[in-house]
Short mmCIF file of C-alpha atoms in Angstrom, two decimals:
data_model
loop_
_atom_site.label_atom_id
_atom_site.label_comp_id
_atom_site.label_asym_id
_atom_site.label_seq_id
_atom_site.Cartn_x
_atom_site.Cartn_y
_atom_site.Cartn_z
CA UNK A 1 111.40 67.14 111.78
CA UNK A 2 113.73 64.90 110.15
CA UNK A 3 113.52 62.87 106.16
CA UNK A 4 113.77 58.85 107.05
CA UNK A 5 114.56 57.50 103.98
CA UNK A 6 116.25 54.22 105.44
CA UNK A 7 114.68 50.98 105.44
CA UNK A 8 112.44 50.08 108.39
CA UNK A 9 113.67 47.48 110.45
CA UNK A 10 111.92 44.22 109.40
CA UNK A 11 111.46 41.12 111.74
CA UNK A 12 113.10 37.66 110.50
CA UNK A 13 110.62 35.76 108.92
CA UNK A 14 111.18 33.06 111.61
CA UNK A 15 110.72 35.57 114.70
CA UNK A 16 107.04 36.16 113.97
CA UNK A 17 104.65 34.12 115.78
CA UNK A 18 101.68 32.50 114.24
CA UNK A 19 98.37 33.12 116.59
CA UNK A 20 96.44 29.82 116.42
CA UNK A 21 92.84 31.92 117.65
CA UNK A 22 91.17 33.82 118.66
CA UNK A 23 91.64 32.89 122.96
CA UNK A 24 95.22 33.13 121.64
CA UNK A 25 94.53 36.64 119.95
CA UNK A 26 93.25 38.85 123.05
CA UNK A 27 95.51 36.92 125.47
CA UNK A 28 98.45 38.45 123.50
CA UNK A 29 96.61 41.47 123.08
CA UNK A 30 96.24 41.85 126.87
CA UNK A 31 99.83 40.93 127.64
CA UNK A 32 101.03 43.28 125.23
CA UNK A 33 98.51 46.05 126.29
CA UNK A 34 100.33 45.85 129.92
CA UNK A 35 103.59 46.50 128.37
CA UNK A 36 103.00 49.31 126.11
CA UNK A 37 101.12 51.18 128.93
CA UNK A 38 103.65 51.05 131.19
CA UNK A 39 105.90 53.80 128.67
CA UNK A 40 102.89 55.47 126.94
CA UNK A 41 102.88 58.82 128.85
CA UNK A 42 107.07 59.19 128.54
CA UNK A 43 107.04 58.11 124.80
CA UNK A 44 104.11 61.03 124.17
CA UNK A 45 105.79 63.87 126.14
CA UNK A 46 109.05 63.16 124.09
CA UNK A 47 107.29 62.09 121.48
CA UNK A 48 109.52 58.97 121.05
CA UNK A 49 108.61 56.74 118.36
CA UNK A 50 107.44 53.29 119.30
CA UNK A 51 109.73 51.47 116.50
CA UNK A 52 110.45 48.71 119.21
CA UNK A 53 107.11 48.43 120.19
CA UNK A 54 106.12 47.83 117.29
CA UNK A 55 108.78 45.31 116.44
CA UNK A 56 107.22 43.60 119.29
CA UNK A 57 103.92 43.75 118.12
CA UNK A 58 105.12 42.26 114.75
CA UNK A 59 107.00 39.32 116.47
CA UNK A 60 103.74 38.71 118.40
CA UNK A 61 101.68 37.18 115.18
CA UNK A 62 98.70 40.25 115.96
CA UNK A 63 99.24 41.97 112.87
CA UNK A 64 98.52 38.21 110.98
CA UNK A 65 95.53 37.40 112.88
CA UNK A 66 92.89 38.41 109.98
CA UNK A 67 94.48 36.31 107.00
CA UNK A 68 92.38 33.62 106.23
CA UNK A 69 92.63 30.29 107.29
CA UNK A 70 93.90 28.85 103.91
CA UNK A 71 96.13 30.83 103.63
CA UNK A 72 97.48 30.14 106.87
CA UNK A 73 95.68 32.63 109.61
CA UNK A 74 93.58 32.56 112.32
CA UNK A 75 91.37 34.25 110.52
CA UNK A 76 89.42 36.19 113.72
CA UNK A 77 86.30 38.29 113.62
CA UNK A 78 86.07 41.48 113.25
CA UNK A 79 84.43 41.02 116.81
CA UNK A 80 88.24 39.77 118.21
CA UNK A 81 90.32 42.10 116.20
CA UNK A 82 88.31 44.75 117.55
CA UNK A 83 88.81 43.89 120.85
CA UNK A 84 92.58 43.66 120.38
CA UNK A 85 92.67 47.22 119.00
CA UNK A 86 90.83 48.93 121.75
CA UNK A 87 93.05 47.00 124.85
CA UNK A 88 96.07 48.23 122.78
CA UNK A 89 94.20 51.47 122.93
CA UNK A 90 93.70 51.98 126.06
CA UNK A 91 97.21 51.24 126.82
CA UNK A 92 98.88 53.84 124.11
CA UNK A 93 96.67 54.52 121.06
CA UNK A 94 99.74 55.72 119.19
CA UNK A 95 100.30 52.01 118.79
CA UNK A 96 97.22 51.08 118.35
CA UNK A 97 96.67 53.80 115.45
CA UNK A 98 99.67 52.67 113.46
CA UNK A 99 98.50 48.99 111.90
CA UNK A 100 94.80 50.30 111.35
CA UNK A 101 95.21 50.40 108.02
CA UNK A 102 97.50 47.20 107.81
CA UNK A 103 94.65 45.30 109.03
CA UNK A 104 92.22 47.20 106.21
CA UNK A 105 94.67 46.47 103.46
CA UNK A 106 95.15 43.00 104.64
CA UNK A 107 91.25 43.20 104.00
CA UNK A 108 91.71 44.80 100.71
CA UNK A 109 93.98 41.89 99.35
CA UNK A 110 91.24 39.38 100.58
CA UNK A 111 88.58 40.72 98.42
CA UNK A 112 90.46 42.12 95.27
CA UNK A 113 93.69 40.24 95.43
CA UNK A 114 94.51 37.65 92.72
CA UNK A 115 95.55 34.29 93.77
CA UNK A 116 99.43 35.41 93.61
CA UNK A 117 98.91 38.59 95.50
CA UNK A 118 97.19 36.61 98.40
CA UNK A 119 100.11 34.11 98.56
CA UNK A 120 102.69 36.65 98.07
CA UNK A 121 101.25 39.70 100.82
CA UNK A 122 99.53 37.09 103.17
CA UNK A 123 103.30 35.27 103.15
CA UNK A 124 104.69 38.62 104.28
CA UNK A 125 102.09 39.40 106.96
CA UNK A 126 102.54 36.36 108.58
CA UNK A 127 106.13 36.79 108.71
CA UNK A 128 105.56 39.91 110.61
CA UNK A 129 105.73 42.32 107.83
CA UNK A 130 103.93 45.79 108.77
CA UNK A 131 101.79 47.85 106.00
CA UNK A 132 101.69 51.64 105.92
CA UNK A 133 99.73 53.87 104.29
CA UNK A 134 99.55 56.64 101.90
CA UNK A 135 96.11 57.40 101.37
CA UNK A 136 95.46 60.70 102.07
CA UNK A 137 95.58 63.92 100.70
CA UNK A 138 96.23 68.15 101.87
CA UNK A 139 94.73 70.55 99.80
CA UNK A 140 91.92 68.62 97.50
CA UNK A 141 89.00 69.39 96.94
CA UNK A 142 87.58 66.64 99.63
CA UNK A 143 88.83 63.44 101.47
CA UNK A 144 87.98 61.04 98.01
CA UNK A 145 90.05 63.93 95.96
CA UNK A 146 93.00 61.78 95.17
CA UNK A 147 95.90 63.35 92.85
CA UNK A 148 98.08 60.78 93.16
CA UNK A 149 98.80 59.18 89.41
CA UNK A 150 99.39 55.51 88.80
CA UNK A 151 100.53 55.66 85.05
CA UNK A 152 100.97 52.70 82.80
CA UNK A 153 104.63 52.32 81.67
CA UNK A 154 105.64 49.66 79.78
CA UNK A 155 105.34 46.11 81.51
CA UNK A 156 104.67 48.14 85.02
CA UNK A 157 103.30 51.04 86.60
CA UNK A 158 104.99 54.33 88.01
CA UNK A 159 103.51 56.45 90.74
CA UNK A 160 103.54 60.27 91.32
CA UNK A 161 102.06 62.10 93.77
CA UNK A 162 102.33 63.17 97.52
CA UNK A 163 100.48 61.83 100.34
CA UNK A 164 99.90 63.29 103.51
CA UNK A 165 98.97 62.05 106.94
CA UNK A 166 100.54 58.61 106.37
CA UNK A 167 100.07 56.39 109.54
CA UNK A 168 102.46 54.05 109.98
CA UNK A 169 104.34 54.60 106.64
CA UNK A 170 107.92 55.44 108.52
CA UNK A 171 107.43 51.85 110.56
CA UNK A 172 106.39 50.00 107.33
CA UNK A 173 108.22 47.24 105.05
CA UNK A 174 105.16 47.58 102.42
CA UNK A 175 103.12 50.81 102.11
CA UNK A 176 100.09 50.39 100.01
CA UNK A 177 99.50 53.56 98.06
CA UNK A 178 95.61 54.66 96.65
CA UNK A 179 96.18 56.25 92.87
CA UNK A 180 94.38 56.78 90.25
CA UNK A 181 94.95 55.79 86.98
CA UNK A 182 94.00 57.56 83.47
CA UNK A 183 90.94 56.06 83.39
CA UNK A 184 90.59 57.45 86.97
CA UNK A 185 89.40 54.03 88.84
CA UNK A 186 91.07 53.85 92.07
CA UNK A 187 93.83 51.24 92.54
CA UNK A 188 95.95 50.21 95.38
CA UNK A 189 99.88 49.67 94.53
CA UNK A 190 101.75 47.38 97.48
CA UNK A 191 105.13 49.69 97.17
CA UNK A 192 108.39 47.93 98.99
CA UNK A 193 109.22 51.01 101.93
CA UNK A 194 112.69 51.65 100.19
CA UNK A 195 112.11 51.34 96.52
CA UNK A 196 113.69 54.44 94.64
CA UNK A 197 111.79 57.34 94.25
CA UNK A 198 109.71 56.74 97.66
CA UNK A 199 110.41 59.10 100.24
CA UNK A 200 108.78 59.20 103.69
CA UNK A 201 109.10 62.38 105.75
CA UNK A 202 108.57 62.37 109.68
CA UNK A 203 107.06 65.47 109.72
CA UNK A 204 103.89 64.76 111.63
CA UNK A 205 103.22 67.80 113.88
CA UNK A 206 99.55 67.35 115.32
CA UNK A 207 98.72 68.44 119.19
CA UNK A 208 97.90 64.01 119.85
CA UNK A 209 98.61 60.97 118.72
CA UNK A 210 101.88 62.30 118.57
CA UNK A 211 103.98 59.29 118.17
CA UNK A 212 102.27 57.55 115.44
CA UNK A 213 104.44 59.70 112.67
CA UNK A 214 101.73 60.23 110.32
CA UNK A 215 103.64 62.40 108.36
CA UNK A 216 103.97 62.53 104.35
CA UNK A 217 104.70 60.41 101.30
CA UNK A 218 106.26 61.57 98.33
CA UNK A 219 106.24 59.28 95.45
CA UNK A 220 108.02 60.56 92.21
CA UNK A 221 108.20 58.19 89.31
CA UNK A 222 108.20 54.95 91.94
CA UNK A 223 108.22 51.48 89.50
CA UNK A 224 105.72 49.52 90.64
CA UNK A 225 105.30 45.61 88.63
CA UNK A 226 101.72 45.27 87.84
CA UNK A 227 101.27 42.30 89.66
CA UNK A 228 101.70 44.88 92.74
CA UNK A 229 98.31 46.51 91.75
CA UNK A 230 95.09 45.70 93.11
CA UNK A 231 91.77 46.88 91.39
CA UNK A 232 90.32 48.70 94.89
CA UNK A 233 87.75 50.58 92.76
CA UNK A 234 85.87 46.48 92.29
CA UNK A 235 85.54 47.04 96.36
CA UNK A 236 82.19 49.34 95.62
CA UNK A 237 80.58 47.98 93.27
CA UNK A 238 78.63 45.80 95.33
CA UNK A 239 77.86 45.03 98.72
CA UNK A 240 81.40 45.27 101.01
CA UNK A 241 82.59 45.78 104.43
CA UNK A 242 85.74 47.11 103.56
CA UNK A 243 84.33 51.21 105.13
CA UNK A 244 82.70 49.16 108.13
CA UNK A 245 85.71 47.25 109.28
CA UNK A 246 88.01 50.35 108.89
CA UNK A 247 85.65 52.45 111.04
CA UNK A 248 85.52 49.79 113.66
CA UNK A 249 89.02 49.65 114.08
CA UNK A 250 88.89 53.62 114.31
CA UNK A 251 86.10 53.28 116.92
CA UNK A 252 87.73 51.20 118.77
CA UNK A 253 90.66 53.14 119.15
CA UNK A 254 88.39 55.84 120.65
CA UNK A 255 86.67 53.70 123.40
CA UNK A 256 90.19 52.36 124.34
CA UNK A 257 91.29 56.43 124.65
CA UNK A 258 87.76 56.75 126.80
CA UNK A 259 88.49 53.52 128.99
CA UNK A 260 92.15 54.18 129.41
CA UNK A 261 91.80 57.94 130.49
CA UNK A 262 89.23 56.48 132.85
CA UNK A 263 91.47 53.99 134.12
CA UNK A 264 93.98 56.56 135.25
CA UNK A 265 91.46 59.14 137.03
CA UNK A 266 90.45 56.29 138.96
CA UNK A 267 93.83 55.20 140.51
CA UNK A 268 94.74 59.16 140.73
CA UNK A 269 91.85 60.03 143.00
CA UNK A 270 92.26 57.11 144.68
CA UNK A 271 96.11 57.83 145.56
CA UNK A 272 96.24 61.73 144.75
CA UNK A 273 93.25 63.54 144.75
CA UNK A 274 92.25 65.52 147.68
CA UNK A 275 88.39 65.71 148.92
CA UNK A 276 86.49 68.81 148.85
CA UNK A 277 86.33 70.67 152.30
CA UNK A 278 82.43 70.83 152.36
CA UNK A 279 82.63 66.35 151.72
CA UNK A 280 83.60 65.96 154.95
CA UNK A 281 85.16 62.82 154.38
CA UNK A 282 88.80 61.57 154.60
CA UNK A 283 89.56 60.66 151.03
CA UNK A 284 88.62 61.77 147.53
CA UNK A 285 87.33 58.09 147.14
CA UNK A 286 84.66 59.02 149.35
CA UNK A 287 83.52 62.28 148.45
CA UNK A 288 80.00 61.38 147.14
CA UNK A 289 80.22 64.13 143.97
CA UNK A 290 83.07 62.43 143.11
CA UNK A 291 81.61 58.67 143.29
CA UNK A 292 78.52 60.07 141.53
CA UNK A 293 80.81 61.31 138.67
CA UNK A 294 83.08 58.42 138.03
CA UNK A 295 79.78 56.30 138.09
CA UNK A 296 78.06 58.42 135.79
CA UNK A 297 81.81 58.13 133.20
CA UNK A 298 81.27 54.77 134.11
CA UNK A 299 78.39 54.08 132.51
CA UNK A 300 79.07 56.24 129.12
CA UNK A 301 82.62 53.68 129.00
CA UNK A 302 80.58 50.95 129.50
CA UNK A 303 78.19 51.76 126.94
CA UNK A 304 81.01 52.46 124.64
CA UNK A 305 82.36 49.31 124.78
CA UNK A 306 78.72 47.30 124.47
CA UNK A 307 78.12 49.44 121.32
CA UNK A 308 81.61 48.34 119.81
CA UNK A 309 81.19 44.76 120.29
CA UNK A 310 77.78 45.08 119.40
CA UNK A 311 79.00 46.39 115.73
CA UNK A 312 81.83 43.95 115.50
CA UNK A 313 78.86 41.01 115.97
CA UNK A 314 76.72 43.19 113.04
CA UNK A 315 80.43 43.32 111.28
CA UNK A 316 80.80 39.20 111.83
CA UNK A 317 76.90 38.46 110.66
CA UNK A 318 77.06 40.19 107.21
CA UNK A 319 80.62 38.58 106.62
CA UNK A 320 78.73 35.37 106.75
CA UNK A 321 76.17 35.79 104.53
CA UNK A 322 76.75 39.42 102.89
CA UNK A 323 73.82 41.46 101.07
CA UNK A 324 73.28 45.11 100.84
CA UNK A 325 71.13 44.67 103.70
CA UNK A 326 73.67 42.92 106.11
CA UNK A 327 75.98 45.12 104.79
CA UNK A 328 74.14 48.43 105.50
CA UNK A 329 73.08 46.98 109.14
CA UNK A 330 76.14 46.49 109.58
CA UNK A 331 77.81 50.30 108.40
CA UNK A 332 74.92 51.96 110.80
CA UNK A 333 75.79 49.33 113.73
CA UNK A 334 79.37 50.48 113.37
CA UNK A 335 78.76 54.24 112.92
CA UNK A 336 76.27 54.44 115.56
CA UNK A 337 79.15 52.62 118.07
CA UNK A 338 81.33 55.88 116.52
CA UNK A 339 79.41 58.23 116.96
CA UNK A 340 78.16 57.72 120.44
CA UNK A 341 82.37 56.77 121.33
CA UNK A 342 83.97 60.09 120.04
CA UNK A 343 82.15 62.69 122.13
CA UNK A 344 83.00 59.56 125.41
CA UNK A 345 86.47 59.48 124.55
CA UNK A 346 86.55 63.79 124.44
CA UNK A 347 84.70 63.81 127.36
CA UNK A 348 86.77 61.25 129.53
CA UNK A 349 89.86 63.04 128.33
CA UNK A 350 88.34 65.96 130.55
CA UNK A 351 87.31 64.58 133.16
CA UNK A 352 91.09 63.03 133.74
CA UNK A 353 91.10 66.69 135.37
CA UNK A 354 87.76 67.47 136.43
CA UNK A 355 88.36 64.32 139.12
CA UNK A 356 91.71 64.84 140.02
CA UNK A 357 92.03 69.12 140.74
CA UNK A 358 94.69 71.39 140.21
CA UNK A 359 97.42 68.99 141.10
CA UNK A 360 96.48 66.24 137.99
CA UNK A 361 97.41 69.65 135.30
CA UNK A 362 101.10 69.24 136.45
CA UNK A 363 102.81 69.02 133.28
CA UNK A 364 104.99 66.37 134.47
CA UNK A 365 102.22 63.82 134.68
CA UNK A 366 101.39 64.26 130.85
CA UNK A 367 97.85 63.47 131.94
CA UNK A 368 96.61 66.04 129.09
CA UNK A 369 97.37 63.43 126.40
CA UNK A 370 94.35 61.58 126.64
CA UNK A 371 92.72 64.73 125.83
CA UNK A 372 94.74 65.21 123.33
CA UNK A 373 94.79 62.13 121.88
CA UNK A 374 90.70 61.44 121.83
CA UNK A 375 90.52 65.20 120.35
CA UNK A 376 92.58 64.23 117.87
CA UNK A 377 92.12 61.02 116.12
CA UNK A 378 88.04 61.90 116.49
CA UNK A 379 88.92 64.35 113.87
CA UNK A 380 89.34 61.67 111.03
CA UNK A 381 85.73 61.93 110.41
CA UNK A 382 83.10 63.53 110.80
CA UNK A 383 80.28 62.22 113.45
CA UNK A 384 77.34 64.52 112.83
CA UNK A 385 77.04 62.65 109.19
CA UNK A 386 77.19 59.10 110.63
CA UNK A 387 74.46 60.47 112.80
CA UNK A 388 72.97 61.56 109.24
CA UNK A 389 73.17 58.44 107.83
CA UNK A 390 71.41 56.47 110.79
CA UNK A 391 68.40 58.22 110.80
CA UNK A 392 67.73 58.05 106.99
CA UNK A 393 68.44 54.78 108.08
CA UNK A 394 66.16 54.36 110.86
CA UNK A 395 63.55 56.54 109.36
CA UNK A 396 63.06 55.82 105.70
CA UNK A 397 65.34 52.77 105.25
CA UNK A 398 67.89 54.01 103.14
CA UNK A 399 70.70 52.19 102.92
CA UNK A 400 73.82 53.75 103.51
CA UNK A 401 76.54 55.15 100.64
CA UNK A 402 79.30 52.94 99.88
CA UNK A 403 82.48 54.78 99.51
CA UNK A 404 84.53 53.20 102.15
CA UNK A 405 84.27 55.56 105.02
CA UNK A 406 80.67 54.30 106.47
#
């Protein structure tokens, strides 16, 4: 464990790309994909952070692709971004874990912003600036338990508090941090990475996702101007994606663990795997109870991937004409694509092993960490209440709640 406390190292504003698209979006997102795979299973059993793969991701114009046209963006759907997200997932989720919550609180300056703070963030995004976050909280009474103090001084605000679990915060030139003020309405401050009083510690010690340093925040008496502070707590008060597009991105990430982990069982019993005695055949490849089971994984990945663009359309219709109906559609479309996805990606992480025998446990091979890794970030929410929320849904038409994690 170490205390970075340094700057991040921030692209030149002219060295970030502007993607015209969204052809332009997943072509980059493919190409990219192919690199980052090719050093995902060394930079996980060293746990190596990613800091120039990310730097490469900034410089690629990906992390800019949901500002809004006038404002200069291409402005794709949540359909696109989506996409992008689980083809960097499948590749090394690490990575594609890290700007989740850039792209939400890109999202949260679209809808609460002032004028200025759209300019000013949207300006920085495009230059290839990276958010963080420090949402989270250890120890509360729930998730929504937030300690963290945003307290009026003067002309500006001051933060205290520590945050835990902070994706992306150690890679990040702004990290927006969730407070609450006196009046206890939740706010989100946009707090420069090495403003006094901030302190990021790489401390991050779960079993996956091991390089995406989602260690803690601490924040004692950080200044923060006011026109820094955006009013999240308007998000809720009517109908808003903000909990849907967060969850897809999230969902996503799992069906690029399932596809990815399938990916690699494939080419390992086709080039390592040994068929069973009692097969009789030459190859693992043909060794019907082995076909059967990668078709079978097949079709669960498959479906996976149908149900996330499926909720990314759902996401895309209520943006265009947004209701509490198209709105809740949308919420069950996405947690019914995440519910179905986390038990895939577990399951896939398994079967890495179940396909390839003895021979694919070999430390070495690090296959373990797509295990690890679906096990892992699944645990950010729980399923069994999306699952909840679809059939009151389904059953009685009840809308579903809107606090931002639905």
């Amino acid at each position: 464990m170490s205390i970075d406390s340094a700057p991040s190292r921030s692209p030149d504003r002219s060295a970030a790309h502007v993607i015209a698209d969204e052809e332009e979006a997943l072509a980059v997102g493919r190409a990219l994909a192919v690199e980052f795979a090719a050093g995902a299973a060394g930079r996980d059993a060293q746990r190596r952070l990613p800091r120039q793969e990310l730097d490469r991701l900034s410089a690629s114009g990906l992390l800019g692709v949901t500002v809004p046209r006038e404002h200069g963006g291409a402005d794709v759907s949540a359909r696109t971004i989506a996409e992008v997200f689980r083809l960097l997932a499948a590749a090394d989720p690490n990575i594609a874990q890290i700007p989740q919550s850039h792209i939400v609180y890109v999202n949260v300056l679209r809808h609460q912003g002032s004028p200025a703070q759209r300019e000013l963030f949207f300006g920085e995004v495009l230059a290839g600036r990276r958010f963080g976050n420090a949402q989270s909280e250890a120890g509360t009474k729930h998730v929504q338990d937030y300690r963290t103090r945003l307290i009026r001084a003067g002309d500006h605000f001051v933060l205290r508090g520590v945050k835990h679990y902070s994706t992306g915060a150690l890679f990040a030139d702004w990290i927006p941090v969730l407070a609450r003020d006196e009046d206890e309405a939740l706010h989100v401050a946009y707090v420069p990475r090495d403003v006094p009083g901030l302190t990021v510690v790489d401390d991050w010690a779960g079993m996956g996702q091991r390089t995406t340093a989602s260690g803690t925040v601490r924040l004692e008496d950080v200044p923060v101007p006011a026109a820094h502070v955006v009013p999240h707590h308007l998000t809720f008060t009517g109908p808003q994606l903000h909990g849907a597009l967060a969850q897809l991105l999230h969902t996503a990430i799992d069906v690029g663990i399932a596809g990815g982990a399938l990916t690699e069982a494939v080419e390992f019993v086709r080039t390592k795997a040994r068929p069973w005695f009692e097969s009789g055949q030459e190859t693992a490849a043909e060794d019907p109870l082995v076909i059967q089971r990668v078709g079978e994984l097949s079709i669960k990945v498959r479906a996976a991937e149908a149900l996330l663009v499926a909720a990314g359309e759902a996401v895309d219709a209520a943006r265009a004409d947004l209701s509490a109906e198209s709105a809740g559609a949308a919420s069950i479309a996405v947690a019914t694509a995440k519910a179905y996805a986390d038990p895939v990606a577990v399951e896939l992480g398994s079967a890495v092993f179940e396909l390839g025998g003895t021979r694919s446990s070999l430390e070495g091979l690090n296959l373990n960490r797509h295990w690890r890794n679906a096990r892992t970030h699944t645990l950010h929410d729980p399923a069994r209440w999306k699952v909840q929320h679809i059939g009151r849904y389904v059953l009685n038409g009840q809308l579903p709640p809107r606090h931002g994690l639905l």
